[in-house]
XYZ file of C-alpha atoms in Angstrom:
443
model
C 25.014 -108.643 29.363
C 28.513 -107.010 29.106
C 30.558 -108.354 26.599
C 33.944 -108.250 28.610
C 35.310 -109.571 31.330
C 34.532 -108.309 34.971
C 37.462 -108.625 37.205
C 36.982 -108.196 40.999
C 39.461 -109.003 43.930
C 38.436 -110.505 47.527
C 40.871 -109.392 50.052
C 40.861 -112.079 52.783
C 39.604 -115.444 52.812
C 37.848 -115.973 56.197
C 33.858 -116.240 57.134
C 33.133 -112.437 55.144
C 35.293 -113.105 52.242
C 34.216 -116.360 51.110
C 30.620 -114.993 51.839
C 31.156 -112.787 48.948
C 32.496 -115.061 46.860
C 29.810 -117.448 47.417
C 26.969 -114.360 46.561
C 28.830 -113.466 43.508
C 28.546 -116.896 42.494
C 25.133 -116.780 43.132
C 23.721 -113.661 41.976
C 25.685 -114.224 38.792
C 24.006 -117.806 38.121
C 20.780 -116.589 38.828
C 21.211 -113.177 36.565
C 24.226 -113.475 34.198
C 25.216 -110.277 33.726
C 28.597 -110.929 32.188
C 30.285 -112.744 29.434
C 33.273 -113.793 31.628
C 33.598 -112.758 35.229
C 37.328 -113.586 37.064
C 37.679 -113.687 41.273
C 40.679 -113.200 42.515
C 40.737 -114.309 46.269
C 44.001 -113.186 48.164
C 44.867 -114.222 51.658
C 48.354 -115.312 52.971
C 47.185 -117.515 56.127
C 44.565 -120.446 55.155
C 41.654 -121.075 57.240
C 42.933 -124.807 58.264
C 45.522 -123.082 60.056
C 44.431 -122.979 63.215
C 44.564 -124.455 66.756
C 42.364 -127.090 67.717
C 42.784 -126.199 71.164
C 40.204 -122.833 70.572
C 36.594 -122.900 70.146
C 34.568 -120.786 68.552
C 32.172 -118.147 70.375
C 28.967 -119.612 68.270
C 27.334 -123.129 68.358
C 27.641 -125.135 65.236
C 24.074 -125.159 63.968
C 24.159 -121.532 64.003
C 27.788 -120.829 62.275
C 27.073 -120.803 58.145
C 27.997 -118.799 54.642
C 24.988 -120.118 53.366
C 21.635 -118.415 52.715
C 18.431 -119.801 53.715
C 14.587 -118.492 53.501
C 15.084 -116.165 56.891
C 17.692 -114.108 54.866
C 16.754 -110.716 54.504
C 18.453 -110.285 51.013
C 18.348 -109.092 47.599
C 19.767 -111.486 45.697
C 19.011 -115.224 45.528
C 18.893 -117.476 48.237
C 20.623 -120.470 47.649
C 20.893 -122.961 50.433
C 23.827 -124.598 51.227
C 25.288 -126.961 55.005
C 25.749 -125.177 58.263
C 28.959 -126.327 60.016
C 27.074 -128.636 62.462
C 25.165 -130.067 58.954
C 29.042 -130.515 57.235
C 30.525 -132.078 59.849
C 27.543 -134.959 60.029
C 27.641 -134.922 56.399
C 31.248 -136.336 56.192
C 32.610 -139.601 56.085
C 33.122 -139.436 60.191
C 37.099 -139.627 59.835
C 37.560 -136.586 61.728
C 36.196 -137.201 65.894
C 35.514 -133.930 66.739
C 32.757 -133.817 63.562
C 31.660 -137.509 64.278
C 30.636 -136.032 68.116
C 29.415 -132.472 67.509
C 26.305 -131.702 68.218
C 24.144 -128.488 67.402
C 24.781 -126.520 70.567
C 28.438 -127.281 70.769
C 31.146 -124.881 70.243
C 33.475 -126.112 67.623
C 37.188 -125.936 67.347
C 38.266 -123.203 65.188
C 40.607 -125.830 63.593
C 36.984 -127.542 62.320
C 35.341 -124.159 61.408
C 38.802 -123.539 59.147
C 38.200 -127.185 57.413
C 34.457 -125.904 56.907
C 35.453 -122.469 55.098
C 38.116 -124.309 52.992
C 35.520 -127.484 52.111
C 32.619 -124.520 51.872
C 35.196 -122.622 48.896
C 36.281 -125.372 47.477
C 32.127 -126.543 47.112
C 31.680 -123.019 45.520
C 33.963 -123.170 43.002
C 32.906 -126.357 41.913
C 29.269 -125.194 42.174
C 29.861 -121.947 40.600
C 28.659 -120.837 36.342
C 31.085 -121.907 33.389
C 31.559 -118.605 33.206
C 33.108 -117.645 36.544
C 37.289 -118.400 36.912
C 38.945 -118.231 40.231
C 42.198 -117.230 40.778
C 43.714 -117.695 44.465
C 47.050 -115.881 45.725
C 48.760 -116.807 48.851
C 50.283 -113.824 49.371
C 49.138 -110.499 51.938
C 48.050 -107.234 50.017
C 50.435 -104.057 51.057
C 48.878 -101.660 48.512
C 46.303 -100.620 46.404
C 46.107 -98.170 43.410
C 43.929 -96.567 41.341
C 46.279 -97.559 38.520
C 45.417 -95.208 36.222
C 45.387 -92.486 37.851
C 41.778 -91.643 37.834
C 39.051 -92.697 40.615
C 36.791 -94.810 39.367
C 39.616 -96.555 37.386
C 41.532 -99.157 36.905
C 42.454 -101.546 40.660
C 45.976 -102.245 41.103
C 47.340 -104.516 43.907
C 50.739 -104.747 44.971
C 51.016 -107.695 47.424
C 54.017 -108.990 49.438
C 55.888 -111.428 47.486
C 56.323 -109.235 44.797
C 52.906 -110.034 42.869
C 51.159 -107.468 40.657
C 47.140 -108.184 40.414
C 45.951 -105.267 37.802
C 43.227 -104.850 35.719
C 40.875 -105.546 38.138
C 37.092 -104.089 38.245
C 36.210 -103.532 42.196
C 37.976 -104.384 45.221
C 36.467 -105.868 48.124
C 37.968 -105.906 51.564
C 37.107 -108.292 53.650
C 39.952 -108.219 56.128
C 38.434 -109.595 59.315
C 40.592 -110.001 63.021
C 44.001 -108.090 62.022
C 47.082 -107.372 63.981
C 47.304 -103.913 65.987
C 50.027 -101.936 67.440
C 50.792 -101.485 71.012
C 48.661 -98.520 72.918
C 50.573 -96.479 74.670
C 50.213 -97.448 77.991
C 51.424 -100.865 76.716
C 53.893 -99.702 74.723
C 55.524 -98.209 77.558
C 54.889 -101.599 79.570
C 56.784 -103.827 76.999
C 59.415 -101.454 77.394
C 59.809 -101.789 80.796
C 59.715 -105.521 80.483
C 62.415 -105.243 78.459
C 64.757 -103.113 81.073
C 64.033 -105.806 83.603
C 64.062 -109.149 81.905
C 60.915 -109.648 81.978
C 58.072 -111.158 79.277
C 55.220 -108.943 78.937
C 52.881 -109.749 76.111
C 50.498 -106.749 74.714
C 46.679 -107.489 73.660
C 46.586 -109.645 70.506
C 45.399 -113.015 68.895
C 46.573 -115.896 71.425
C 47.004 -118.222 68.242
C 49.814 -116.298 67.049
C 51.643 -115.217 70.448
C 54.878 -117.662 71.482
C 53.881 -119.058 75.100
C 57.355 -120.627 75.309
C 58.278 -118.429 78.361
C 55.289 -119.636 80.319
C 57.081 -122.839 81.402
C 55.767 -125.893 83.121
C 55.000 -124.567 86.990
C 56.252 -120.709 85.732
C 53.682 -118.389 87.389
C 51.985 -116.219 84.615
C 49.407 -113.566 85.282
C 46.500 -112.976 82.829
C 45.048 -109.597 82.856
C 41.608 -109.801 81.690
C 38.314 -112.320 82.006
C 36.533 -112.417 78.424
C 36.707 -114.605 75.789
C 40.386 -113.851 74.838
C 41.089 -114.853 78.261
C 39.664 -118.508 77.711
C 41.829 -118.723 74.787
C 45.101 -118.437 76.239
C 44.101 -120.453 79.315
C 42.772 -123.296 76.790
C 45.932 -123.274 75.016
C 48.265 -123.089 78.285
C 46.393 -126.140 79.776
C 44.422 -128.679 77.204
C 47.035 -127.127 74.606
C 49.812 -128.323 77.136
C 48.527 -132.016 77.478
C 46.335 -131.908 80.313
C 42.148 -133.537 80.098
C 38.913 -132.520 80.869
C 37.034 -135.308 82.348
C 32.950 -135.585 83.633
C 30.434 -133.409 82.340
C 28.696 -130.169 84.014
C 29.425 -130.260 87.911
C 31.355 -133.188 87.486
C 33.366 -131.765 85.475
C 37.553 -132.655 86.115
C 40.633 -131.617 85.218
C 43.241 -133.846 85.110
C 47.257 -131.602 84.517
C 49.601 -133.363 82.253
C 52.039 -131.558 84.528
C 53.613 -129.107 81.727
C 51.075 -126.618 82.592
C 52.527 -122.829 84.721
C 50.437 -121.956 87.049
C 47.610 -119.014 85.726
C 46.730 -115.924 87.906
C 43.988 -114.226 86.603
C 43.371 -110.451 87.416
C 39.915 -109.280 86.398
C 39.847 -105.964 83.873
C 36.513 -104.058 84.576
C 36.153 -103.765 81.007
C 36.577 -107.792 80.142
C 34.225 -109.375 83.114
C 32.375 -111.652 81.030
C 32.319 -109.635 77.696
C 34.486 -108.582 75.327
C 33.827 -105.206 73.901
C 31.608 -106.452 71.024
C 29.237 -107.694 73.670
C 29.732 -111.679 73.153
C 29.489 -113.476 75.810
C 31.531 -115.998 77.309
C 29.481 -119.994 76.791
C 28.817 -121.403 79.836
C 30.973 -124.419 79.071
C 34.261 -122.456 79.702
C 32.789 -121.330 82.901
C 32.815 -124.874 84.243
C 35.891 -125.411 82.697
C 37.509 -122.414 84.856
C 35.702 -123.723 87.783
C 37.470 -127.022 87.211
C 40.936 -125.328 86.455
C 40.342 -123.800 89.512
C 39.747 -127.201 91.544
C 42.735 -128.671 90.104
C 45.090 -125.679 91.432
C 46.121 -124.763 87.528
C 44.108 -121.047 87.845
C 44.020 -118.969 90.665
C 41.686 -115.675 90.661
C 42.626 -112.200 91.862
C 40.857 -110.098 93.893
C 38.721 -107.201 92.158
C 41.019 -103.965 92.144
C 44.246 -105.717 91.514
C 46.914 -103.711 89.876
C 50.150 -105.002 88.453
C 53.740 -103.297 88.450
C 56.784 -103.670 87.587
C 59.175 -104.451 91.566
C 62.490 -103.524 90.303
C 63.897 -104.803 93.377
C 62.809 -108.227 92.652
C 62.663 -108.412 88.678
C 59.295 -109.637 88.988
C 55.882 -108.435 87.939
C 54.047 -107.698 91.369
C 50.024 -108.164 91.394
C 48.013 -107.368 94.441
C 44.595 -106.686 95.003
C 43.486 -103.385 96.264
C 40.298 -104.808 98.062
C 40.799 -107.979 99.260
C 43.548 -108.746 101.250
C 46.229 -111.608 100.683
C 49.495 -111.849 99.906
C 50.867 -109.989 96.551
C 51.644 -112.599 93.480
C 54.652 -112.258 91.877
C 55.709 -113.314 88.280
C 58.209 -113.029 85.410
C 54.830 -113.481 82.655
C 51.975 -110.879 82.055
C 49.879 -111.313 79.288
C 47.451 -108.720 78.153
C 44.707 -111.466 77.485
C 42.059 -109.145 75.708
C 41.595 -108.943 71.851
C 43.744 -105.601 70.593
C 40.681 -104.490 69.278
C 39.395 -102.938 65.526
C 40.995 -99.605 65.722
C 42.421 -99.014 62.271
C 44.534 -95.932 63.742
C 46.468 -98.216 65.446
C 46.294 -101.592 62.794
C 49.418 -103.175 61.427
C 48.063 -104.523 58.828
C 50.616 -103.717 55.619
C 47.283 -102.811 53.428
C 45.477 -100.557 55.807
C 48.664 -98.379 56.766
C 49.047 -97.838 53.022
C 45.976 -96.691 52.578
C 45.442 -94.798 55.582
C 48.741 -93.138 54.750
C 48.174 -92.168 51.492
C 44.593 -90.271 52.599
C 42.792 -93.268 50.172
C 41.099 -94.344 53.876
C 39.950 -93.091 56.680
C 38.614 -93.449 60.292
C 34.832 -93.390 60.268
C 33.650 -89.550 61.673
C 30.008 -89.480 62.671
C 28.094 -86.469 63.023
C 27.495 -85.004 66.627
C 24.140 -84.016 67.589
C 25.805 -80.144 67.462
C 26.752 -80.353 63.927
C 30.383 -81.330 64.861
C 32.151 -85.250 64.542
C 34.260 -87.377 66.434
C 36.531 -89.861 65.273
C 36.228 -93.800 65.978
C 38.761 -96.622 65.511
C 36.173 -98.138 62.412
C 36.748 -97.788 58.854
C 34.923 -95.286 57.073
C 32.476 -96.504 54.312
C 28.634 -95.596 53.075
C 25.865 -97.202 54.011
C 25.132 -100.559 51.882
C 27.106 -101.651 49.935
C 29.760 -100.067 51.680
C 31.880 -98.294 49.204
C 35.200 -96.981 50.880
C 35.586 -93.616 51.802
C 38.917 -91.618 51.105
C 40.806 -88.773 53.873
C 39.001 -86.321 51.976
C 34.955 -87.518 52.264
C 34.911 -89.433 48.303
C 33.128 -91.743 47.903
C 35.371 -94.735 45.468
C 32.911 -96.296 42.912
C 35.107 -99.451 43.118
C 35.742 -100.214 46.898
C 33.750 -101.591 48.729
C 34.569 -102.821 52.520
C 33.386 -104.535 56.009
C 33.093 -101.704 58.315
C 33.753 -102.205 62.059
C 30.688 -103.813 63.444
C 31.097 -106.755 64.775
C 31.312 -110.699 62.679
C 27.047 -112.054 62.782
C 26.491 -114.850 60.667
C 22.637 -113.301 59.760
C 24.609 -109.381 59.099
C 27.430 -110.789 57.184
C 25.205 -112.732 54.573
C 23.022 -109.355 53.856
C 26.147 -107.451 53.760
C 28.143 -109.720 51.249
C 24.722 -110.106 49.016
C 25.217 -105.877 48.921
C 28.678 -105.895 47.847
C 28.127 -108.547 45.486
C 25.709 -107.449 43.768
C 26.916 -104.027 43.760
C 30.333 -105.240 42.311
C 28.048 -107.109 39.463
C 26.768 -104.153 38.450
C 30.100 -102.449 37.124
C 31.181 -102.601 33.724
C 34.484 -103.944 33.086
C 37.078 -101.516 32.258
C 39.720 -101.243 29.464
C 43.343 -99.517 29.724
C 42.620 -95.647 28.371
C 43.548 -95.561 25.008
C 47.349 -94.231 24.314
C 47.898 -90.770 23.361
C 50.134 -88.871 21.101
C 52.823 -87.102 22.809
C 52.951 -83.546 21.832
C 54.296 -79.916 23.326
C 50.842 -78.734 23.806
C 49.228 -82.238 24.982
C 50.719 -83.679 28.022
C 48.813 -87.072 29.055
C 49.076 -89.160 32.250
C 49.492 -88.783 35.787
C 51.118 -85.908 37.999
C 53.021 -86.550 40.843
């Protein structure tokens, strides 16, 4: 057992980070390995933030950060409530919990209550030993802060906050914000020249909908999950009731509601690009929205422009024939995607920009690579990799595949563990000064 103190720092708070909280908690009670470890969790936007007007895209029984005997892990497997077991576990206050059942899709206003009940259980849960420390803050750089890899973790974050002396580093940054393409980009500019409100792919939760006024036609480009979101929070968000089950499903306008035009995007029929697919719940719902003259579907083909003549955003439908739909709205309703060349996340930019991250290159069948939009790290337990190949000893990061409950438990238990096994660090001892002896850090 190390005699110091270990000090490691979780980068984001959602499903993945409190997953590795919870295995460091758990692989250290099983196999102390330290005389005093300290977790610093940093994450500016809690997880009860969010609307209660957007399900999730998994059923309740199935959404956990808990291990159980089909985990194939390393470490210990130490059991702990799904969200459908939570929510029957409480004291039936909330209605949404009270009514869930296994197979339902929960709000993502209930799955944030479960992460921050699910922390706040594994702190309480967690060895004498272990201290937590949580800052409210976002991370906008990261340092080796002694100028040697394999050092010394420095974090700067936004309000000003210095988190040194820290052990390993573990990002665990989940959904973040992107830049515009190009192509929309150029769009939003456009929009701009003509008065219009074009909104570019990107989380519905955190886009204003103020423009899309009661009865204001609004065209949604795109039929995936992102898609459901903004139509959910145009419509139920607005006031307005689902009614009936199934077929019988109703919808019944609270009359605040614009009117949706939806114009399929080959690549969002159904799927987003991680391959999820849409539940069949929201399907009826559609099909009701539909009935109740709130949505109206485009044909398949349907471009949108810009009609300078009328100000207006002008959709129609290249193979079915009708009359061309004209609006001041158009949302881009498809996620912006998990292309760190093109994130805005504060953090990522600074390290991307300073060459101590890089896009993931796999190898070509002809000896060459090609470049994707993930974040380069090993294998497990995915230490980062810098612009120039290295390998950091104390990063260690999600890569881009996609959020499973089952791949996100082994992964965690890998970083964990792997962050366990460090040895704590101490500042390098100070020098003397002399003509011929020149210590610290070039620049």
């Amino acid at each position: 057992m190390s005699g110091g103190r270990l000090a490691i720092c979780v980068i984001g708070a959602g499903p993945r980070g409190l997953s590795v909280v919870e295995r460091i908690c758990a692989n250290e009670r099983a196999e102390r390995r330290h005389n005093a470890v300290l977790v610093h969790v940093v994450d500016p936007d809690p997880p009860t933030d969010r609307s209660r007007h957007l399900l999730m895209n998994t059923v309740a029984s199935q959404v956990t950060v808990y291990t159980d005997a089909t985990s194939r892990i390393e470490g210990p497997i130490d059991p702990g409530p799904s969200l459908y077991e939570w929510a029957k576990a409480g004291d039936g206050t909330l209605a949404e919990a009270r009514d869930l059942g296994p197979d339902d899709y929960p709000t993502r206003a209930l799955h944030g209550r479960y992460l921050r009940d699910t922390f706040r259980r594994v702190v309480r849960s967690a060895p004498a030993h272990l201290a937590f420390r949580v800052h409210g803050s976002r991370a906008v750089a990261l340092a080796d802060i002694d100028g040697v890899t394999g050092g010394r973790q420095g974090i700067r974050l936004a309000d000003g906050t210095r988190v040194h002396d820290l052990d390993a580093v573990v990002l665990a940054l989940g959904n973040l914000p992107a830049l515009p393409t190009p192509a929309e980009a150029r769009a939003a500019s456009l929009a701009r020249i003509h008065h219009l409100r074009y909104v570019p792919s990107a989380n519905p939760g955190d886009v204003d909908l103020s423009a899309a006024g009661p009865g204001e036609t609004v065209l949604l480009r795109g039929l995936g999950l992102t898609f459901f979101d903004y139509v959910r929070l145009l419509t139920t968000g607005r006031g307005g009731t689902f009614e009936g089950n199934g077929d019988d499903l109703v919808y019944r306008p609270s009359g605040k509601e614009p009117r949706l035009v939806a114009l399929p995007h080959p690549a969002h029929l159904r799927t987003e690009p991680d391959g999820r697919h849409t539940p069949a719940s929201r399907i009826a719902e559609l099909i009701a929205l539909i009935h109740a003259g709130v949505v109206e579907l485009t044909g398949p083909g349907t471009e949108a422009r810009i009609d300078p003549g009328r100000g207006c955003f002008t959709a129609v439908s290249r193979a079915v024939p009708g009359r061309p739909v004209h609006a001041r709205v158009l949302i881009e309703a498809r996620p912006p995607g998990s292309d760190i060349r093109r994130t805005a996340d504060p953090l990522l930019r600074f390290l991307l920009d300073t060459k101590q991250a890089a896009p993931c290159r796999p190898s070509t069948a002809d000896g060459g690579a090609y470049e994707t939009g993930g974040l380069a790290v090993t294998g497990r337990p995915y230490h980062l990799v810098d612009g120039a190949g290295r390998t950091h000893p104390r990063r260690f990061a999600f890569g881009g595949r996609p959020l499973a409950d089952s791949v996100t438990l082994g992964d965690s238990d890998a970083i964990a563990r792997a962050t366990l096994r460090l040895s704590p660090l101490h500042p390098p001892r100070r020098a003397d000064h002399t003509d011929n002896g020149l210590t610290g850090m070039i620049v």
